[in-house]
Short mmCIF file of C-alpha atoms in Angstrom, two decimals:
data_model
loop_
_atom_site.label_atom_id
_atom_site.label_comp_id
_atom_site.label_asym_id
_atom_site.label_seq_id
_atom_site.Cartn_x
_atom_site.Cartn_y
_atom_site.Cartn_z
CA UNK A 1 26.09 16.27 12.97
CA UNK A 2 25.02 19.04 15.30
CA UNK A 3 22.89 18.08 18.30
CA UNK A 4 19.56 19.94 18.77
CA UNK A 5 20.85 21.09 22.17
CA UNK A 6 24.02 22.70 20.80
CA UNK A 7 24.47 26.42 20.35
CA UNK A 8 24.14 27.93 16.88
CA UNK A 9 25.09 31.42 18.08
CA UNK A 10 26.08 33.28 21.19
CA UNK A 11 23.40 34.35 23.72
CA UNK A 12 24.50 37.98 23.40
CA UNK A 13 23.84 37.82 19.63
CA UNK A 14 20.12 37.12 20.13
CA UNK A 15 18.05 40.19 19.10
CA UNK A 16 16.53 41.93 22.09
CA UNK A 17 12.96 42.14 20.62
CA UNK A 18 12.96 38.36 20.08
CA UNK A 19 14.17 37.72 23.64
CA UNK A 20 11.55 40.09 25.07
CA UNK A 21 8.78 38.38 23.06
CA UNK A 22 9.82 34.93 24.34
CA UNK A 23 10.05 36.21 27.92
CA UNK A 24 6.51 37.61 27.70
CA UNK A 25 5.25 34.37 26.10
CA UNK A 26 6.75 32.30 28.96
CA UNK A 27 5.16 34.62 31.51
CA UNK A 28 1.75 34.11 29.89
CA UNK A 29 2.44 30.35 29.78
CA UNK A 30 2.98 30.40 33.59
CA UNK A 31 6.72 29.67 33.40
CA UNK A 32 8.56 33.01 33.75
CA UNK A 33 12.30 32.80 33.15
CA UNK A 34 15.23 35.19 33.68
CA UNK A 35 16.65 37.05 30.70
CA UNK A 36 19.89 35.07 30.62
CA UNK A 37 18.03 31.75 30.44
CA UNK A 38 15.87 33.09 27.59
CA UNK A 39 18.97 34.10 25.63
CA UNK A 40 20.66 30.74 26.28
CA UNK A 41 17.60 28.96 24.91
CA UNK A 42 17.40 31.18 21.82
CA UNK A 43 21.10 30.63 21.14
CA UNK A 44 20.13 27.09 20.09
CA UNK A 45 18.35 28.61 17.05
CA UNK A 46 19.81 30.34 14.04
CA UNK A 47 19.03 33.87 12.93
CA UNK A 48 16.88 32.51 10.10
CA UNK A 49 14.51 30.96 12.68
CA UNK A 50 13.79 34.21 14.55
CA UNK A 51 10.70 34.89 12.43
CA UNK A 52 9.28 31.50 13.49
CA UNK A 53 9.87 32.46 17.13
CA UNK A 54 7.90 35.69 16.65
CA UNK A 55 5.10 33.84 14.88
CA UNK A 56 4.77 31.49 17.88
CA UNK A 57 5.04 34.12 20.59
CA UNK A 58 2.51 36.47 18.96
CA UNK A 59 -0.26 33.95 19.72
CA UNK A 60 -1.60 32.65 23.00
CA UNK A 61 0.05 29.62 24.66
CA UNK A 62 -1.80 26.39 23.86
CA UNK A 63 -0.56 24.69 27.04
CA UNK A 64 1.20 25.56 30.28
CA UNK A 65 3.78 25.71 31.72
CA UNK A 66 6.10 26.51 28.79
CA UNK A 67 9.61 27.88 29.40
CA UNK A 68 12.12 29.23 26.84
CA UNK A 69 13.60 25.78 26.13
CA UNK A 70 10.05 24.47 25.61
CA UNK A 71 9.56 27.21 22.98
CA UNK A 72 12.66 25.94 21.16
CA UNK A 73 11.37 22.37 21.42
CA UNK A 74 7.99 23.38 19.94
CA UNK A 75 9.77 25.01 16.99
CA UNK A 76 11.60 21.67 16.49
CA UNK A 77 8.23 19.95 15.98
CA UNK A 78 7.16 18.88 19.50
CA UNK A 79 3.50 19.41 20.39
CA UNK A 80 2.71 22.06 23.06
CA UNK A 81 1.15 19.46 25.38
CA UNK A 82 4.26 17.26 25.27
CA UNK A 83 6.46 20.33 25.80
CA UNK A 84 4.39 21.26 28.88
CA UNK A 85 4.89 17.75 30.30
CA UNK A 86 8.63 17.98 29.70
CA UNK A 87 8.68 21.38 31.41
CA UNK A 88 6.98 19.99 34.50
CA UNK A 89 9.23 16.94 34.83
CA UNK A 90 12.49 18.95 34.51
CA UNK A 91 13.47 17.71 31.06
CA UNK A 92 14.58 21.16 29.92
CA UNK A 93 16.79 21.68 32.97
CA UNK A 94 18.79 18.67 31.77
CA UNK A 95 18.80 20.09 28.23
CA UNK A 96 20.15 23.41 29.51
CA UNK A 97 22.96 21.68 31.41
CA UNK A 98 23.72 19.58 28.33
CA UNK A 99 24.06 22.69 26.18
CA UNK A 100 26.39 24.28 28.75
CA UNK A 101 28.54 21.13 29.02
CA UNK A 102 28.92 20.90 25.25
CA UNK A 103 29.86 24.56 25.11
CA UNK A 104 32.55 24.04 27.76
CA UNK A 105 33.95 20.94 26.02
CA UNK A 106 34.23 22.71 22.67
CA UNK A 107 37.94 23.11 21.89
CA UNK A 108 39.24 26.66 21.48
CA UNK A 109 40.01 27.88 17.96
CA UNK A 110 43.49 27.35 16.59
CA UNK A 111 45.73 30.40 17.12
CA UNK A 112 46.46 32.51 14.08
CA UNK A 113 50.06 32.28 12.74
CA UNK A 114 52.27 34.97 14.20
CA UNK A 115 55.09 34.62 11.62
CA UNK A 116 54.77 37.41 9.01
CA UNK A 117 54.58 36.32 5.38
CA UNK A 118 56.22 38.58 2.80
CA UNK A 119 55.36 36.57 -0.32
CA UNK A 120 53.03 38.41 -2.68
CA UNK A 121 50.00 36.52 -3.99
CA UNK A 122 50.23 35.45 -7.61
CA UNK A 123 47.78 37.34 -9.84
CA UNK A 124 45.01 35.21 -11.35
CA UNK A 125 45.99 36.08 -14.90
CA UNK A 126 49.71 35.21 -14.44
CA UNK A 127 49.43 31.44 -13.96
CA UNK A 128 52.46 29.65 -15.36
CA UNK A 129 52.62 26.12 -16.67
CA UNK A 130 55.05 24.21 -14.43
CA UNK A 131 56.29 21.94 -17.24
CA UNK A 132 56.64 24.34 -20.13
CA UNK A 133 57.71 27.36 -18.06
CA UNK A 134 55.46 29.77 -19.92
CA UNK A 135 52.10 31.38 -19.29
CA UNK A 136 48.99 29.34 -20.00
CA UNK A 137 46.71 30.48 -22.78
CA UNK A 138 43.08 31.41 -22.16
CA UNK A 139 41.94 28.16 -23.80
CA UNK A 140 44.24 26.10 -21.57
CA UNK A 141 43.04 27.92 -18.46
CA UNK A 142 39.39 27.26 -19.40
CA UNK A 143 40.16 23.57 -19.94
CA UNK A 144 41.91 23.39 -16.56
CA UNK A 145 38.90 24.97 -14.85
CA UNK A 146 36.53 22.54 -16.55
CA UNK A 147 38.72 19.65 -15.45
CA UNK A 148 38.64 20.82 -11.84
CA UNK A 149 34.88 21.28 -11.64
CA UNK A 150 33.94 18.21 -13.68
CA UNK A 151 32.50 15.25 -11.72
CA UNK A 152 35.10 12.65 -10.90
CA UNK A 153 34.61 9.15 -12.21
CA UNK A 154 34.85 6.30 -9.75
CA UNK A 155 37.37 3.56 -10.29
CA UNK A 156 35.94 0.10 -11.13
CA UNK A 157 35.12 -2.01 -8.07
CA UNK A 158 38.04 -4.44 -7.95
CA UNK A 159 38.11 -4.85 -4.20
CA UNK A 160 38.38 -8.41 -3.00
CA UNK A 161 36.82 -9.94 0.10
CA UNK A 162 39.49 -8.51 2.41
CA UNK A 163 38.85 -4.97 1.17
CA UNK A 164 35.13 -5.46 1.59
CA UNK A 165 35.66 -6.59 5.19
CA UNK A 166 37.72 -3.47 5.90
CA UNK A 167 34.99 -1.16 4.54
CA UNK A 168 33.01 -0.89 7.84
CA UNK A 169 36.19 0.03 9.72
CA UNK A 170 36.94 2.76 7.17
CA UNK A 171 33.42 4.13 7.51
CA UNK A 172 33.69 4.07 11.31
CA UNK A 173 36.95 6.03 11.13
CA UNK A 174 35.41 8.56 8.76
CA UNK A 175 32.43 9.23 11.04
CA UNK A 176 34.41 10.94 13.86
CA UNK A 177 36.19 13.10 11.30
CA UNK A 178 32.84 14.32 9.98
CA UNK A 179 31.74 15.18 13.51
CA UNK A 180 35.00 17.01 14.07
CA UNK A 181 34.46 19.05 10.91
CA UNK A 182 30.97 20.15 12.04
CA UNK A 183 30.84 23.90 12.69
CA UNK A 184 31.23 24.86 16.31
CA UNK A 185 30.19 28.16 17.82
CA UNK A 186 32.60 29.30 20.46
CA UNK A 187 31.77 31.74 23.20
CA UNK A 188 33.50 35.00 22.65
CA UNK A 189 35.41 36.65 25.44
CA UNK A 190 33.41 39.84 26.01
CA UNK A 191 34.08 42.54 28.61
CA UNK A 192 31.91 42.41 31.71
CA UNK A 193 28.94 44.81 31.51
CA UNK A 194 29.09 47.86 33.68
CA UNK A 195 26.72 50.55 34.93
CA UNK A 196 23.10 50.43 33.80
CA UNK A 197 23.90 47.71 31.28
CA UNK A 198 24.64 45.18 34.02
CA UNK A 199 22.12 42.31 34.25
CA UNK A 200 22.01 40.65 37.66
CA UNK A 201 19.37 38.47 39.27
CA UNK A 202 17.42 40.11 42.08
CA UNK A 203 18.59 38.77 45.41
CA UNK A 204 15.81 37.15 47.40
CA UNK A 205 15.17 38.38 50.90
CA UNK A 206 14.90 36.19 53.96
CA UNK A 207 11.56 34.71 54.96
CA UNK A 208 11.97 36.17 58.43
CA UNK A 209 11.63 39.66 56.93
CA UNK A 210 7.97 38.77 56.34
CA UNK A 211 7.46 37.62 59.90
CA UNK A 212 8.74 40.86 61.43
CA UNK A 213 6.45 43.82 62.06
CA UNK A 214 7.69 45.59 58.93
CA UNK A 215 6.55 42.62 56.85
CA UNK A 216 2.88 43.29 57.63
CA UNK A 217 2.83 46.40 55.45
CA UNK A 218 4.50 44.48 52.64
CA UNK A 219 1.93 41.70 52.83
CA UNK A 220 -1.00 44.13 52.98
CA UNK A 221 0.25 45.96 49.89
CA UNK A 222 0.72 42.65 48.06
CA UNK A 223 -2.83 41.55 48.98
CA UNK A 224 -4.26 44.77 47.54
CA UNK A 225 -2.44 44.10 44.24
CA UNK A 226 -3.54 40.47 43.85
CA UNK A 227 -6.86 38.63 43.55
CA UNK A 228 -6.20 35.39 45.42
CA UNK A 229 -3.59 33.46 47.39
CA UNK A 230 -2.08 31.70 44.40
CA UNK A 231 -1.37 35.00 42.69
CA UNK A 232 0.03 36.34 45.97
CA UNK A 233 2.36 33.35 46.25
CA UNK A 234 3.63 33.86 42.69
CA UNK A 235 4.36 37.49 43.57
CA UNK A 236 6.20 36.78 46.82
CA UNK A 237 8.20 33.71 45.76
CA UNK A 238 10.30 35.85 43.41
CA UNK A 239 11.26 38.19 46.25
CA UNK A 240 11.51 36.00 49.34
CA UNK A 241 12.96 32.65 50.28
CA UNK A 242 11.14 30.18 52.48
CA UNK A 243 12.37 28.98 55.88
CA UNK A 244 13.62 25.77 54.25
CA UNK A 245 14.28 26.70 50.64
CA UNK A 246 11.57 27.89 48.26
CA UNK A 247 8.64 29.85 49.67
CA UNK A 248 5.57 27.59 49.86
CA UNK A 249 1.89 28.35 50.26
CA UNK A 250 1.89 26.99 53.81
CA UNK A 251 4.76 29.33 54.77
CA UNK A 252 2.95 32.31 53.26
CA UNK A 253 -0.36 31.50 55.00
CA UNK A 254 1.46 31.09 58.34
CA UNK A 255 2.97 34.57 57.95
CA UNK A 256 -0.46 36.01 57.10
CA UNK A 257 -2.04 34.40 60.17
CA UNK A 258 0.83 35.62 62.34
CA UNK A 259 0.04 39.21 61.32
CA UNK A 260 -3.74 38.64 61.54
CA UNK A 261 -4.46 39.52 57.91
CA UNK A 262 -5.46 36.09 56.65
CA UNK A 263 -9.11 37.06 57.10
CA UNK A 264 -8.54 40.12 54.90
CA UNK A 265 -7.21 37.93 52.09
CA UNK A 266 -10.08 35.44 52.44
CA UNK A 267 -12.69 38.21 52.32
CA UNK A 268 -11.09 39.60 49.16
CA UNK A 269 -10.95 36.13 47.62
CA UNK A 270 -14.57 35.42 48.50
CA UNK A 271 -15.76 38.66 46.90
CA UNK A 272 -13.66 38.14 43.76
CA UNK A 273 -14.79 34.54 43.36
CA UNK A 274 -18.53 35.23 43.69
CA UNK A 275 -18.25 38.27 41.42
CA UNK A 276 -16.47 36.19 38.77
CA UNK A 277 -19.09 33.43 38.89
CA UNK A 278 -21.85 35.99 38.53
CA UNK A 279 -20.08 37.78 35.65
CA UNK A 280 -19.35 34.54 33.78
CA UNK A 281 -22.88 33.20 34.45
CA UNK A 282 -21.70 30.11 36.32
CA UNK A 283 -19.10 28.88 33.80
CA UNK A 284 -16.21 27.51 35.87
CA UNK A 285 -13.83 27.41 32.89
CA UNK A 286 -14.20 31.11 32.19
CA UNK A 287 -14.03 31.94 35.91
CA UNK A 288 -10.67 30.17 36.16
CA UNK A 289 -9.45 31.96 33.02
CA UNK A 290 -10.50 35.40 34.30
CA UNK A 291 -8.82 34.86 37.69
CA UNK A 292 -5.71 33.11 36.33
CA UNK A 293 -6.50 29.82 38.10
CA UNK A 294 -6.23 26.26 36.88
CA UNK A 295 -9.31 24.01 37.38
CA UNK A 296 -7.59 22.28 40.30
CA UNK A 297 -6.65 25.58 41.95
CA UNK A 298 -10.18 26.93 41.49
CA UNK A 299 -11.67 23.85 43.11
CA UNK A 300 -9.25 23.99 46.06
CA UNK A 301 -9.85 27.72 46.56
CA UNK A 302 -13.63 27.24 46.53
CA UNK A 303 -13.32 24.46 49.09
CA UNK A 304 -10.91 26.46 51.30
CA UNK A 305 -13.30 29.45 51.37
CA UNK A 306 -16.31 27.16 52.09
CA UNK A 307 -18.14 28.52 49.06
CA UNK A 308 -19.05 25.21 47.46
CA UNK A 309 -22.76 25.51 48.28
CA UNK A 310 -22.99 29.18 47.27
CA UNK A 311 -21.21 28.55 43.98
CA UNK A 312 -23.43 25.58 43.22
CA UNK A 313 -26.51 27.67 44.01
CA UNK A 314 -25.31 30.32 41.55
CA UNK A 315 -24.71 27.72 38.86
CA UNK A 316 -28.15 26.17 39.47
CA UNK A 317 -29.75 29.58 39.06
CA UNK A 318 -28.10 30.06 35.69
CA UNK A 319 -29.05 26.51 34.65
CA UNK A 320 -32.69 27.25 35.35
CA UNK A 321 -32.49 30.55 33.46
CA UNK A 322 -31.10 28.82 30.38
CA UNK A 323 -33.68 26.04 30.43
CA UNK A 324 -36.64 28.31 31.25
CA UNK A 325 -36.05 31.05 28.67
CA UNK A 326 -38.70 31.18 25.94
CA UNK A 327 -37.08 33.77 23.67
CA UNK A 328 -36.25 31.93 20.46
CA UNK A 329 -33.31 34.16 19.45
CA UNK A 330 -31.66 33.70 22.83
CA UNK A 331 -32.10 29.93 22.69
CA UNK A 332 -30.72 29.72 19.15
CA UNK A 333 -27.71 31.77 20.23
CA UNK A 334 -27.11 29.44 23.19
CA UNK A 335 -27.19 26.47 20.81
CA UNK A 336 -23.81 27.59 19.43
CA UNK A 337 -22.22 27.84 22.89
CA UNK A 338 -21.44 24.16 23.38
CA UNK A 339 -18.69 24.72 25.95
CA UNK A 340 -20.91 26.87 28.15
CA UNK A 341 -23.76 24.35 28.11
CA UNK A 342 -21.36 21.47 28.78
CA UNK A 343 -19.81 23.42 31.67
CA UNK A 344 -23.24 23.82 33.26
CA UNK A 345 -24.02 20.16 32.58
CA UNK A 346 -27.29 20.81 30.69
CA UNK A 347 -26.25 20.43 27.07
CA UNK A 348 -28.36 17.33 26.35
CA UNK A 349 -31.44 18.64 28.18
CA UNK A 350 -31.22 21.98 26.38
CA UNK A 351 -30.79 20.42 22.91
CA UNK A 352 -33.67 17.97 23.43
CA UNK A 353 -36.02 20.74 24.57
CA UNK A 354 -35.05 23.04 21.70
CA UNK A 355 -35.45 20.26 19.13
CA UNK A 356 -38.94 19.49 20.40
CA UNK A 357 -40.00 23.16 20.27
CA UNK A 358 -38.54 23.71 16.79
CA UNK A 359 -40.37 20.66 15.45
CA UNK A 360 -43.61 22.10 16.79
CA UNK A 361 -42.96 25.58 15.35
CA UNK A 362 -41.97 24.13 11.96
CA UNK A 363 -45.09 21.94 11.87
CA UNK A 364 -47.29 25.00 12.44
CA UNK A 365 -45.49 26.90 9.62
CA UNK A 366 -45.54 24.06 7.04
CA UNK A 367 -48.71 25.22 5.19
CA UNK A 368 -47.07 28.60 4.47
CA UNK A 369 -43.78 27.23 3.07
CA UNK A 370 -42.69 25.45 -0.10
CA UNK A 371 -39.09 24.56 0.73
CA UNK A 372 -36.70 24.50 3.69
CA UNK A 373 -35.47 28.05 3.11
CA UNK A 374 -38.97 29.52 3.02
CA UNK A 375 -39.90 27.45 6.09
CA UNK A 376 -37.00 28.96 8.06
CA UNK A 377 -38.07 32.44 6.94
CA UNK A 378 -41.66 31.87 8.06
CA UNK A 379 -40.60 30.56 11.51
CA UNK A 380 -38.13 33.43 11.92
CA UNK A 381 -40.70 36.06 10.91
CA UNK A 382 -43.37 34.69 13.25
CA UNK A 383 -41.08 34.63 16.31
CA UNK A 384 -38.75 37.56 15.62
CA UNK A 385 -35.56 35.53 15.14
CA UNK A 386 -32.86 35.72 12.41
CA UNK A 387 -33.55 33.30 9.57
CA UNK A 388 -29.85 32.28 9.45
CA UNK A 389 -30.01 31.05 13.06
CA UNK A 390 -33.18 29.08 12.37
CA UNK A 391 -31.62 27.40 9.31
CA UNK A 392 -28.47 26.60 11.25
CA UNK A 393 -30.54 25.15 14.09
CA UNK A 394 -32.38 22.86 11.62
CA UNK A 395 -29.01 21.52 10.47
CA UNK A 396 -27.44 21.13 13.94
CA UNK A 397 -30.49 19.40 15.37
CA UNK A 398 -30.75 17.01 12.37
CA UNK A 399 -34.22 18.22 11.37
CA UNK A 400 -33.53 19.00 7.70
CA UNK A 401 -34.28 15.55 6.28
CA UNK A 402 -37.57 15.08 8.12
CA UNK A 403 -38.72 18.61 7.24
CA UNK A 404 -37.85 18.11 3.56
CA UNK A 405 -39.93 14.91 3.49
CA UNK A 406 -42.89 16.70 5.05
CA UNK A 407 -42.57 19.56 2.55
CA UNK A 408 -42.34 17.20 -0.44
CA UNK A 409 -45.36 15.21 0.77
CA UNK A 410 -47.26 18.48 1.07
CA UNK A 411 -46.41 19.60 -2.52
CA UNK A 412 -46.98 16.29 -4.41
CA UNK A 413 -50.70 15.92 -5.38
CA UNK A 414 -52.47 12.75 -4.29
CA UNK A 415 -52.52 9.92 -6.86
CA UNK A 416 -55.89 8.52 -8.10
#
């Protein structure tokens, strides 16, 4: 049987639009990969599965990071969260090496016979009976075909104890033969690409190029094109090596301080961060999404810029605005934004206050209503709010049963 980490086709046979879609998906999932690695991962899938790849890559990543081998694993049935954990721990690096080792160990195809054959094939209609020496009739040919395609009957089970004991050994010998008969996809010998069709990885420059005087202009241009230090690091680590391997954040910040432009980056970060908090009305989740930061990175950046008190003051201002607003339509609209209220930490206080106010408004409108629908219309008309939002608020705040009881007690005449 074929292993899930065994090639089903050659990397060069992968359609370019599919490879481009996976590469863009991995970039959005914060795990960019070179084109050759994307094609090697897609070679583990058949052509019939390309439409499933496009269906996955057309949506947004549900977890991160997700590389090309994680995309293949998700199509095999693995959840995105588990695939992200495997990507972080290096599971797919082992899978890639396993696929390459199996490709190298695949035996080459048997050479075609070089001896020419001059015998002409026998026509289908000229079959000759070996015993009688004459051509078979149409009826005999049909009977022979039926005999060949008919199911074969098994011989009666007359095996003794010794034969039964040898059965497991026979099955064990048959298993390798089945594995050997499994289809294998061999790498074709293709000419090396030339000219503009050549695909080569960009060679990283030395870290000391950033520390020279010419590196200051490069860093200043990179700062203008990015929003924060984490985005700057992701931009530079693809172009430069670090002094001891990969370029790290500490190495980058040391180079910025050496050129005296660390303050420029911090001022830009401070402005972007405060602007994002004001635009997202204090929601840290949406601030991180708009800036491309994880919750941990956003917290570390806020602490590094010494903006914790300013950010908290902004969030407190928006908390007070939400709790102090008296416009019913605005409050009913906020009731459906659970994530925003939970982010600000005022969801329970907001719901309790809104429930208390709605009970009071409904009690004042009870004499003018006969059922729950008319009650919602009366409250909505008196306070200029959509009736659908009022009805939905009754249901979400668990007020429907109590209001129905009050309405029924109001309609039923008193008993004598």
